[in-house]
mmCIF file of C-alpha atoms and ligand atoms in Angstrom:
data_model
loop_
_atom_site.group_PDB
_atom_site.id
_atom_site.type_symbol
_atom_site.label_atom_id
_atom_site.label_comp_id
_atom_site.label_asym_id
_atom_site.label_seq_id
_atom_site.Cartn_x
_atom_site.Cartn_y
_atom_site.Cartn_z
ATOM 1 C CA UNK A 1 -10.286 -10.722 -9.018
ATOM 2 C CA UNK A 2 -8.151 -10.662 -5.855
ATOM 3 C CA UNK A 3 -4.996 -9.377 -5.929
ATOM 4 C CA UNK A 4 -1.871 -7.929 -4.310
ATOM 5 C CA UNK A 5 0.789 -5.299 -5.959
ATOM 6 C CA UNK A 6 3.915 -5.725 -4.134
ATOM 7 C CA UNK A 7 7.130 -3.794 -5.150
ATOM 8 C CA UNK A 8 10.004 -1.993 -3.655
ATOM 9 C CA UNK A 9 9.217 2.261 -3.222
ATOM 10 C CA UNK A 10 9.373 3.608 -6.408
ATOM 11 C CA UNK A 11 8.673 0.322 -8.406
ATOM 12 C CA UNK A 12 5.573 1.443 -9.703
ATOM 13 C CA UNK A 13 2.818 0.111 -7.964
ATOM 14 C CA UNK A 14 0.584 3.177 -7.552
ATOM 15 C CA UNK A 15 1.232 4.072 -11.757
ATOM 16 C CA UNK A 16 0.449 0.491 -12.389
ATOM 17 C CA UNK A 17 -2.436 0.301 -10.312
ATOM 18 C CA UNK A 18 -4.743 2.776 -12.003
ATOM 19 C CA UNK A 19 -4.764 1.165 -15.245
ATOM 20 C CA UNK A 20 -6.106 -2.729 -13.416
ATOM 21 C CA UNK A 21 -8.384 -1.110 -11.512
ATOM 22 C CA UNK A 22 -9.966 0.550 -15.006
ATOM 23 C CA UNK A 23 -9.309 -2.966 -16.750
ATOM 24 C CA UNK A 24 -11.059 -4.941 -14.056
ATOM 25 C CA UNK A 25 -13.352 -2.549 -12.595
ATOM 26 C CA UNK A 26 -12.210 -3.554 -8.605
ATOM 27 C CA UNK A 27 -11.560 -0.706 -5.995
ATOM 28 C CA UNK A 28 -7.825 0.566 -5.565
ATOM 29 C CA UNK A 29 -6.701 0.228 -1.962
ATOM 30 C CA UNK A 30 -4.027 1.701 -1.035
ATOM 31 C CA UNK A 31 -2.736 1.537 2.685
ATOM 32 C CA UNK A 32 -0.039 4.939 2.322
ATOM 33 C CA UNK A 33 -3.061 6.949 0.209
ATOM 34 C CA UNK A 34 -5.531 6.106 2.764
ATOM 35 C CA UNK A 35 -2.567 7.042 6.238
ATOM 36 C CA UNK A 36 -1.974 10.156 3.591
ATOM 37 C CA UNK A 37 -5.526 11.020 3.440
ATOM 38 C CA UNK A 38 -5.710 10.906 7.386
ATOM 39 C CA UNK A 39 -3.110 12.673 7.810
ATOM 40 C CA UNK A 40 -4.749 15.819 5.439
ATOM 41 C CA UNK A 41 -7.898 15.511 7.585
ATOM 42 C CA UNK A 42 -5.657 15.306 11.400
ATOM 43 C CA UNK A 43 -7.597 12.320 12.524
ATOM 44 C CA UNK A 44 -5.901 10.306 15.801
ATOM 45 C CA UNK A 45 -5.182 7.433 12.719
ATOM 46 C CA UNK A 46 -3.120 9.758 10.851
ATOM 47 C CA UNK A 47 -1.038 11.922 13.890
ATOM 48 C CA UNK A 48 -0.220 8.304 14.855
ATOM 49 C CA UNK A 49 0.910 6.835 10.956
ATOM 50 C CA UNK A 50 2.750 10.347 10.486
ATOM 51 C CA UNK A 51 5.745 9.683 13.211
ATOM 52 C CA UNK A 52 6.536 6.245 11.241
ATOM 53 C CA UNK A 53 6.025 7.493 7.649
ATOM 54 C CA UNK A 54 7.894 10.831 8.327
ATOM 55 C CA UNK A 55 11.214 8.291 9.265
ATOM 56 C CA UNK A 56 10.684 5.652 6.324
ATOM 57 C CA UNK A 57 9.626 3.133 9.370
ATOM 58 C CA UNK A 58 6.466 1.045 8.473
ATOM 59 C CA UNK A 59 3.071 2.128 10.558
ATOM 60 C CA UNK A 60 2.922 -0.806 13.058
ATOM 61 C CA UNK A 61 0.491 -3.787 12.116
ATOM 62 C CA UNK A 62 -1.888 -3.094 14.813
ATOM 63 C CA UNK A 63 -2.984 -0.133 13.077
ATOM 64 C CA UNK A 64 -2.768 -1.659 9.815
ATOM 65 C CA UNK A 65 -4.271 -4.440 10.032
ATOM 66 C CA UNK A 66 -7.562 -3.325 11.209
ATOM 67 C CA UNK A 67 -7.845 -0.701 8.833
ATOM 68 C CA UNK A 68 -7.504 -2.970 5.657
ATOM 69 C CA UNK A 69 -10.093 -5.639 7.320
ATOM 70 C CA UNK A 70 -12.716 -2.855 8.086
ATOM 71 C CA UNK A 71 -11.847 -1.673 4.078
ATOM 72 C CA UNK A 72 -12.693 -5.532 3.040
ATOM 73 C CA UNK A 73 -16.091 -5.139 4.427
ATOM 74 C CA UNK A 74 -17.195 -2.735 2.362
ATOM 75 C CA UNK A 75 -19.450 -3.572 -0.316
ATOM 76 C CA UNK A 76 -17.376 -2.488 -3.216
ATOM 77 C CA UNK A 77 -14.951 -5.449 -2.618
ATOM 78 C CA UNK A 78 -17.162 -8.358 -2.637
ATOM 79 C CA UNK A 79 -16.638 -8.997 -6.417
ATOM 80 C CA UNK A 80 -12.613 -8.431 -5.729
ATOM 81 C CA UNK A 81 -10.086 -5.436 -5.097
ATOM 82 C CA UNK A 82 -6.475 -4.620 -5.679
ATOM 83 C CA UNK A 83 -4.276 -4.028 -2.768
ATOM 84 C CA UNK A 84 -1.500 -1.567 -2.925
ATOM 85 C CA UNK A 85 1.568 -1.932 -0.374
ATOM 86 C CA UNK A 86 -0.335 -4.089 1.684
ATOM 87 C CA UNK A 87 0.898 -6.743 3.028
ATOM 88 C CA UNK A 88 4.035 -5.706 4.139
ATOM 89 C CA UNK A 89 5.033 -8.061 6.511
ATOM 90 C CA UNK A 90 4.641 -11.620 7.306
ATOM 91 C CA UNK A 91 2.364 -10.789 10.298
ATOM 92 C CA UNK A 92 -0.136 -8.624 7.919
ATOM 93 C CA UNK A 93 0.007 -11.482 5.435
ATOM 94 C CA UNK A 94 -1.002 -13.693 7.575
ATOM 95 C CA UNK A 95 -4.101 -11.812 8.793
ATOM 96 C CA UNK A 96 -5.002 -11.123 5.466
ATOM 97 C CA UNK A 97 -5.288 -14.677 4.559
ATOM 98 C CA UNK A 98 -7.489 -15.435 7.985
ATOM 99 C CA UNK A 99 -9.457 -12.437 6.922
ATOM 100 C CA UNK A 100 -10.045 -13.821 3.365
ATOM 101 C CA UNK A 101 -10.400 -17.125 5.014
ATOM 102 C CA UNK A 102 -13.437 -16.086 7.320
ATOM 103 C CA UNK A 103 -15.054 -14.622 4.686
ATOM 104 C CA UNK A 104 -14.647 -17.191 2.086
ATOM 105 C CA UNK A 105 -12.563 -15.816 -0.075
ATOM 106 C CA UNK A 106 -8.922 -16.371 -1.647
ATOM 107 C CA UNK A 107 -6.386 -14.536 -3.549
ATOM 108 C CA UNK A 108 -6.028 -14.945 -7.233
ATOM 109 C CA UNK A 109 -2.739 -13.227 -7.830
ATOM 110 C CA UNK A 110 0.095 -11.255 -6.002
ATOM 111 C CA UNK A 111 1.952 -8.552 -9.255
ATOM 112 C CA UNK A 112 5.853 -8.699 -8.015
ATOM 113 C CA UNK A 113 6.770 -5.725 -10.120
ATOM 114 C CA UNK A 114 10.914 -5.816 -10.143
ATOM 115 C CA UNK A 115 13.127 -3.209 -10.429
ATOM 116 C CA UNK A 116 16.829 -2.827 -9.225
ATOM 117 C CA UNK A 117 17.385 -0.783 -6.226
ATOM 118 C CA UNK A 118 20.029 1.954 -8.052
ATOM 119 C CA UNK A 119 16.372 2.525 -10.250
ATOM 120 C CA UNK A 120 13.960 3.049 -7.430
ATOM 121 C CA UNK A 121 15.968 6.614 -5.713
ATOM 122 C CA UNK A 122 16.127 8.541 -8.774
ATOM 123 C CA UNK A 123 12.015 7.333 -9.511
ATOM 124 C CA UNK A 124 11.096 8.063 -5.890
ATOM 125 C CA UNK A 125 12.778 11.730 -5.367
ATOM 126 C CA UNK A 126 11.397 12.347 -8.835
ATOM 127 C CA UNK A 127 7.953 11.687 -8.275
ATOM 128 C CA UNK A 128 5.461 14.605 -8.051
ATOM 129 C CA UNK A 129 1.811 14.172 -6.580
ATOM 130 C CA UNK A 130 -1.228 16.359 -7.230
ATOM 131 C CA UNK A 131 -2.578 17.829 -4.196
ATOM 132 C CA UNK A 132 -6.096 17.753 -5.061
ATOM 133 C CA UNK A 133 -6.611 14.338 -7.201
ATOM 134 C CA UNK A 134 -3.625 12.754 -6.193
ATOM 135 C CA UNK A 135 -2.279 11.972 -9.619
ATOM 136 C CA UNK A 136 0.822 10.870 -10.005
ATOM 137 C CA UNK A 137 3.859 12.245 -12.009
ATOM 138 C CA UNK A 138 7.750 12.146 -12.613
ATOM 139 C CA UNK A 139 9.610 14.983 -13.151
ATOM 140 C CA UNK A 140 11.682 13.176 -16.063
ATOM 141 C CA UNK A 141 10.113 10.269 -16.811
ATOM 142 C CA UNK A 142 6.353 11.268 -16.635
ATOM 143 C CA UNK A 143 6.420 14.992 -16.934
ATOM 144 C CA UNK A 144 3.187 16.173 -17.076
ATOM 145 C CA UNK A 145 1.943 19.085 -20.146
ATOM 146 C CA UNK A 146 3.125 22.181 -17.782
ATOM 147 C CA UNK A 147 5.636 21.850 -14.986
ATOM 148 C CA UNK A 148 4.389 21.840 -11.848
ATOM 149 C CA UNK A 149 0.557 21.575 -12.902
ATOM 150 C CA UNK A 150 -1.698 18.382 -13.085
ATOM 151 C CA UNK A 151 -3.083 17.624 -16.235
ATOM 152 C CA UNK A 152 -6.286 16.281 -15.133
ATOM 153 C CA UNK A 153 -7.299 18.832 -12.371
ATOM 154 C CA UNK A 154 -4.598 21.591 -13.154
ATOM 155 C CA UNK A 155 -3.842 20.786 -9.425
ATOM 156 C CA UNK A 156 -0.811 21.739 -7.682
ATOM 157 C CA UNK A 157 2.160 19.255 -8.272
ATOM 158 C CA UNK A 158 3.942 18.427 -4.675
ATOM 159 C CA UNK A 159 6.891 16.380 -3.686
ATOM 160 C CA UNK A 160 6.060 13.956 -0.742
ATOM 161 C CA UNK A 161 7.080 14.426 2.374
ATOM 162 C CA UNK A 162 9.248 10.569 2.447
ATOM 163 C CA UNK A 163 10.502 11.132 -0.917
ATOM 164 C CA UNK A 164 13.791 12.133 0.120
ATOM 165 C CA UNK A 165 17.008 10.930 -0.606
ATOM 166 C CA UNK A 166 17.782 10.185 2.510
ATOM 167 C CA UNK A 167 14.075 8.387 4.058
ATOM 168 C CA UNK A 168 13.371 6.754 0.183
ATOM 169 C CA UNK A 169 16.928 5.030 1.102
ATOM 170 C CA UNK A 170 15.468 4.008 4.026
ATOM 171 C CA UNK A 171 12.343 2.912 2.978
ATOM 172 C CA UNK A 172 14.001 0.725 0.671
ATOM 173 C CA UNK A 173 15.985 -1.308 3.484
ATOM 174 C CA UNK A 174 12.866 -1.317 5.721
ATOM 175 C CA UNK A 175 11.388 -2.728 2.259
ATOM 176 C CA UNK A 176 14.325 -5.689 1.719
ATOM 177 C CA UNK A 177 14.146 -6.948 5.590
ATOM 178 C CA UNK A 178 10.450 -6.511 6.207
ATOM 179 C CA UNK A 179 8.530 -7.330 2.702
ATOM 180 C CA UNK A 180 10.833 -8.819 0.573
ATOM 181 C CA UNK A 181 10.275 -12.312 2.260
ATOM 182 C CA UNK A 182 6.660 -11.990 1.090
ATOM 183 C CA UNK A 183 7.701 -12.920 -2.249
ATOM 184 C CA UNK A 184 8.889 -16.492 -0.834
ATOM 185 C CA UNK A 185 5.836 -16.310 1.121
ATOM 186 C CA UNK A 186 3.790 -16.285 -2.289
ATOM 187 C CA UNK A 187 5.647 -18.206 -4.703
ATOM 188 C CA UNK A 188 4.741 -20.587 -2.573
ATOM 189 C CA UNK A 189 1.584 -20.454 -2.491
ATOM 190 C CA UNK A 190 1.678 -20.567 -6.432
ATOM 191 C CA UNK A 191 0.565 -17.172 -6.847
ATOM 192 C CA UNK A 192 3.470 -14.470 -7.720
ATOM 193 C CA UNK A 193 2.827 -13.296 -11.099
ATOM 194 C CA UNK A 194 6.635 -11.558 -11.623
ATOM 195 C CA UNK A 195 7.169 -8.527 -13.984
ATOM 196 C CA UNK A 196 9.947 -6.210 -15.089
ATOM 197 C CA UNK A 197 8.973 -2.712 -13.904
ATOM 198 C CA UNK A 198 12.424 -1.482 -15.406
ATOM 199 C CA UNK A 199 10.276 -0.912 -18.936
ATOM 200 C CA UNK A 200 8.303 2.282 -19.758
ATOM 201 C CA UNK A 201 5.189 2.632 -17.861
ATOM 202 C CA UNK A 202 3.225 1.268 -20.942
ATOM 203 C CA UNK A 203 4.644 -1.577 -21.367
ATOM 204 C CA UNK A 204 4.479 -2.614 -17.963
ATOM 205 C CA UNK A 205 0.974 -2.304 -17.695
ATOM 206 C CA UNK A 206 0.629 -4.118 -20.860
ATOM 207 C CA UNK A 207 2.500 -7.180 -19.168
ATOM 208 C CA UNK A 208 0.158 -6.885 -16.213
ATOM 209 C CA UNK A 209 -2.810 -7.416 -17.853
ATOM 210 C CA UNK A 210 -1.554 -9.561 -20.333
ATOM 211 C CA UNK A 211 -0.925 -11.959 -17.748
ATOM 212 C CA UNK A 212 -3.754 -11.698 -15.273
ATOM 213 C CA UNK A 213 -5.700 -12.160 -18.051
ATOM 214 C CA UNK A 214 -3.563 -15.390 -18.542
ATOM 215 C CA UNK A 215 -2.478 -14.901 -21.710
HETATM 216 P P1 ADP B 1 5.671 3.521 -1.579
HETATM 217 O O1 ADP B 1 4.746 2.985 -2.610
HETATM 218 O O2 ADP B 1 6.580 4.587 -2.122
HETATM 219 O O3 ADP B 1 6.412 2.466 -0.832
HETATM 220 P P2 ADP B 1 3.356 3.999 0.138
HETATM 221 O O4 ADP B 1 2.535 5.156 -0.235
HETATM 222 O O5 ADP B 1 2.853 2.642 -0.195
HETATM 223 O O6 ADP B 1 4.807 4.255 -0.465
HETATM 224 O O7 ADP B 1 3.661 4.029 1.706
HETATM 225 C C1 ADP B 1 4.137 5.187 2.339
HETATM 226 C C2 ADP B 1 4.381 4.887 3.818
HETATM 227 O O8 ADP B 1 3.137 4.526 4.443
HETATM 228 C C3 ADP B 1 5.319 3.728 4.119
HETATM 229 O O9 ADP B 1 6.684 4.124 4.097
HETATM 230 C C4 ADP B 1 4.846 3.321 5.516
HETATM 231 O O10 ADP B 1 5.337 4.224 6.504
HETATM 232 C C5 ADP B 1 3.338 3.522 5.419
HETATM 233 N N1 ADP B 1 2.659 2.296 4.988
HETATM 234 C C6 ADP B 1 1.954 2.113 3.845
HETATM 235 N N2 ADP B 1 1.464 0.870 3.774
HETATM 236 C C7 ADP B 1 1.864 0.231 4.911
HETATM 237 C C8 ADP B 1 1.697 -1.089 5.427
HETATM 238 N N3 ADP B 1 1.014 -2.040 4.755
HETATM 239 N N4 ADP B 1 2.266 -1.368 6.632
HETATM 240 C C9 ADP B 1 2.940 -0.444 7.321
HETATM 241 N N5 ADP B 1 3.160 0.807 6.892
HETATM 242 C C10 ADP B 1 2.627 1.156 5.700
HETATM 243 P P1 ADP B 2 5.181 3.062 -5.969
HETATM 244 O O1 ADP B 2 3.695 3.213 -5.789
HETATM 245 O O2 ADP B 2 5.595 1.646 -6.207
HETATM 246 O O3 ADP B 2 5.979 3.690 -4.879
HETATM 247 P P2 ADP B 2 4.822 4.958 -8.198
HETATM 248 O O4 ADP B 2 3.808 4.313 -9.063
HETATM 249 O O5 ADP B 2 4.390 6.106 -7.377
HETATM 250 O O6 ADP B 2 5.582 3.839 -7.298
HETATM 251 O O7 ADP B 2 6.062 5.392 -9.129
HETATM 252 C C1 ADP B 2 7.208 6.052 -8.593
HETATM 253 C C2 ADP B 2 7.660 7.124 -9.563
HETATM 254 O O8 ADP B 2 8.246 6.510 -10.716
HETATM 255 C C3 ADP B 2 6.542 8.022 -10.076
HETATM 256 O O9 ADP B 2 7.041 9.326 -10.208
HETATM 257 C C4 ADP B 2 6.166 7.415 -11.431
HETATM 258 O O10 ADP B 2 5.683 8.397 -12.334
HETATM 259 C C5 ADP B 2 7.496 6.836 -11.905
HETATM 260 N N1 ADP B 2 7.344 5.565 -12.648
HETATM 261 C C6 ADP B 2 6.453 4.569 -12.413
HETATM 262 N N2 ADP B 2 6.636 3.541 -13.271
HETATM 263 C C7 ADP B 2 7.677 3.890 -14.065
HETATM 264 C C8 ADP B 2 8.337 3.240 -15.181
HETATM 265 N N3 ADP B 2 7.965 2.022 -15.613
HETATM 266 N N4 ADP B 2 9.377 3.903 -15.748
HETATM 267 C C9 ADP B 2 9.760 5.141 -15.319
HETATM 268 N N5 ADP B 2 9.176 5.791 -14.286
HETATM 269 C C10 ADP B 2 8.138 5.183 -13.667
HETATM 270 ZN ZN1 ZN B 3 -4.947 16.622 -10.236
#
């Protein structure tokens, strides 16, 4: 299965994520984890990504682009992947589709998860990442067993860098002028699958499968 999560900041996509990629057994790629990653290990990729991400402004599609074709390759994708916050603009759509295209391949399904903007500030200045696995959490509506401490790893819980008030609000603007048109783009193509990411985190992921499973 080939599919896209696309969502405002703070909609849900990464939370949502983990349980299709355990349901459908297809690699998790996310473009911010993987500019995070390089940005841990200082490589020329991630000094670059840092200056946009630090101001809320998208990582220009140059850099993108490239980076989720060379991902494509890889072996663990040929039977189908889930992208996370990629594409985020027309331009990267479009190369995705050529990519797909040259390699004969389509899309099955792009997840719109919804959620009103007044929702998505309070989620994103909430949320709490471990620093070792990466796990995410929400200080109210996700807590994990001890504040402060990951569950799985007993990790360190940290607050990401963007997940201000101030760059999240920004994020979310650079989100409604830059990737909310994909959602035209999609539906139509015939492939938005929309779903109401205002429910518990659950019963969201319940609807997700439920329907790419096409029930
Ligand atoms: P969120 O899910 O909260 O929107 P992400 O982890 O997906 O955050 O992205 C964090 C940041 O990484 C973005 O604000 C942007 O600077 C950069 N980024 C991630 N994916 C892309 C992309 N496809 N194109 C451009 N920039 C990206
Ligand atoms: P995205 O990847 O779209 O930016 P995340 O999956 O990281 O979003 O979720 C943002 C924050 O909101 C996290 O702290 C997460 O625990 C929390 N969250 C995710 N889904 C829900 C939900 N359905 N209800 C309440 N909080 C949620
Ligand atoms: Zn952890």
């Amino acid at each position: 299965m080939r599919t896209i999560l696309l969502g405002p900041p703070g909609a849900g996509k990464g939370t949502q994520a983990e349980t299709i990629v355990n349901e459908f057994s297809i690699p998790h790629i996310s473009t911010g984890d993987i500019f995070r990653q390089n940005i841990k290990e200082g490589t020329t990729l991630g000094k670059k990504a840092k200056e946009y991400m630090d101001l809320g402004l998208l990582v220009p599609d140059e850099l993108t682009v490239e980076l989720v074709k060379d991902r494509l390759l890889k072996d663990d994708c040929r039977n189908g992947f889930l992208l996370d916050g990629f594409p985020r603009t027309i331009v990267q759509a479009d190369a995705l589709e050529e990519a797909l295209n040259s390699m004969n391949q389509k899309l099955d399904y792009v997840i719109n998860i919804e959620v009103n903007a007044n929702l998505l500030v309070e989620r994103a200045v909430g949320r709490r990442i471990c620093k070792d696995c990466g796990q995410t959490y929400h200080m109210t509506f996700n807590k994990p067993i001890k504040d402060g401490i990951c569950d799985k790893c007993s990790g360190e819980l940290l607050q990401r860098k963007d997940d201000t008030e101030e760059t999240v609000t920004k994020r979310i603007n650079v989100y409604k002028e830059q990737t909310e048109p994909l959602i035209k783009y999609y539906t139509q193509k015939g492939i938005i699958v929309n779903i109401d990411g205002e429910k518990p985190i659950s019963e969201v992921g319940e609807e997700i499968v439920a329907k790419l499973r096409g029930k």
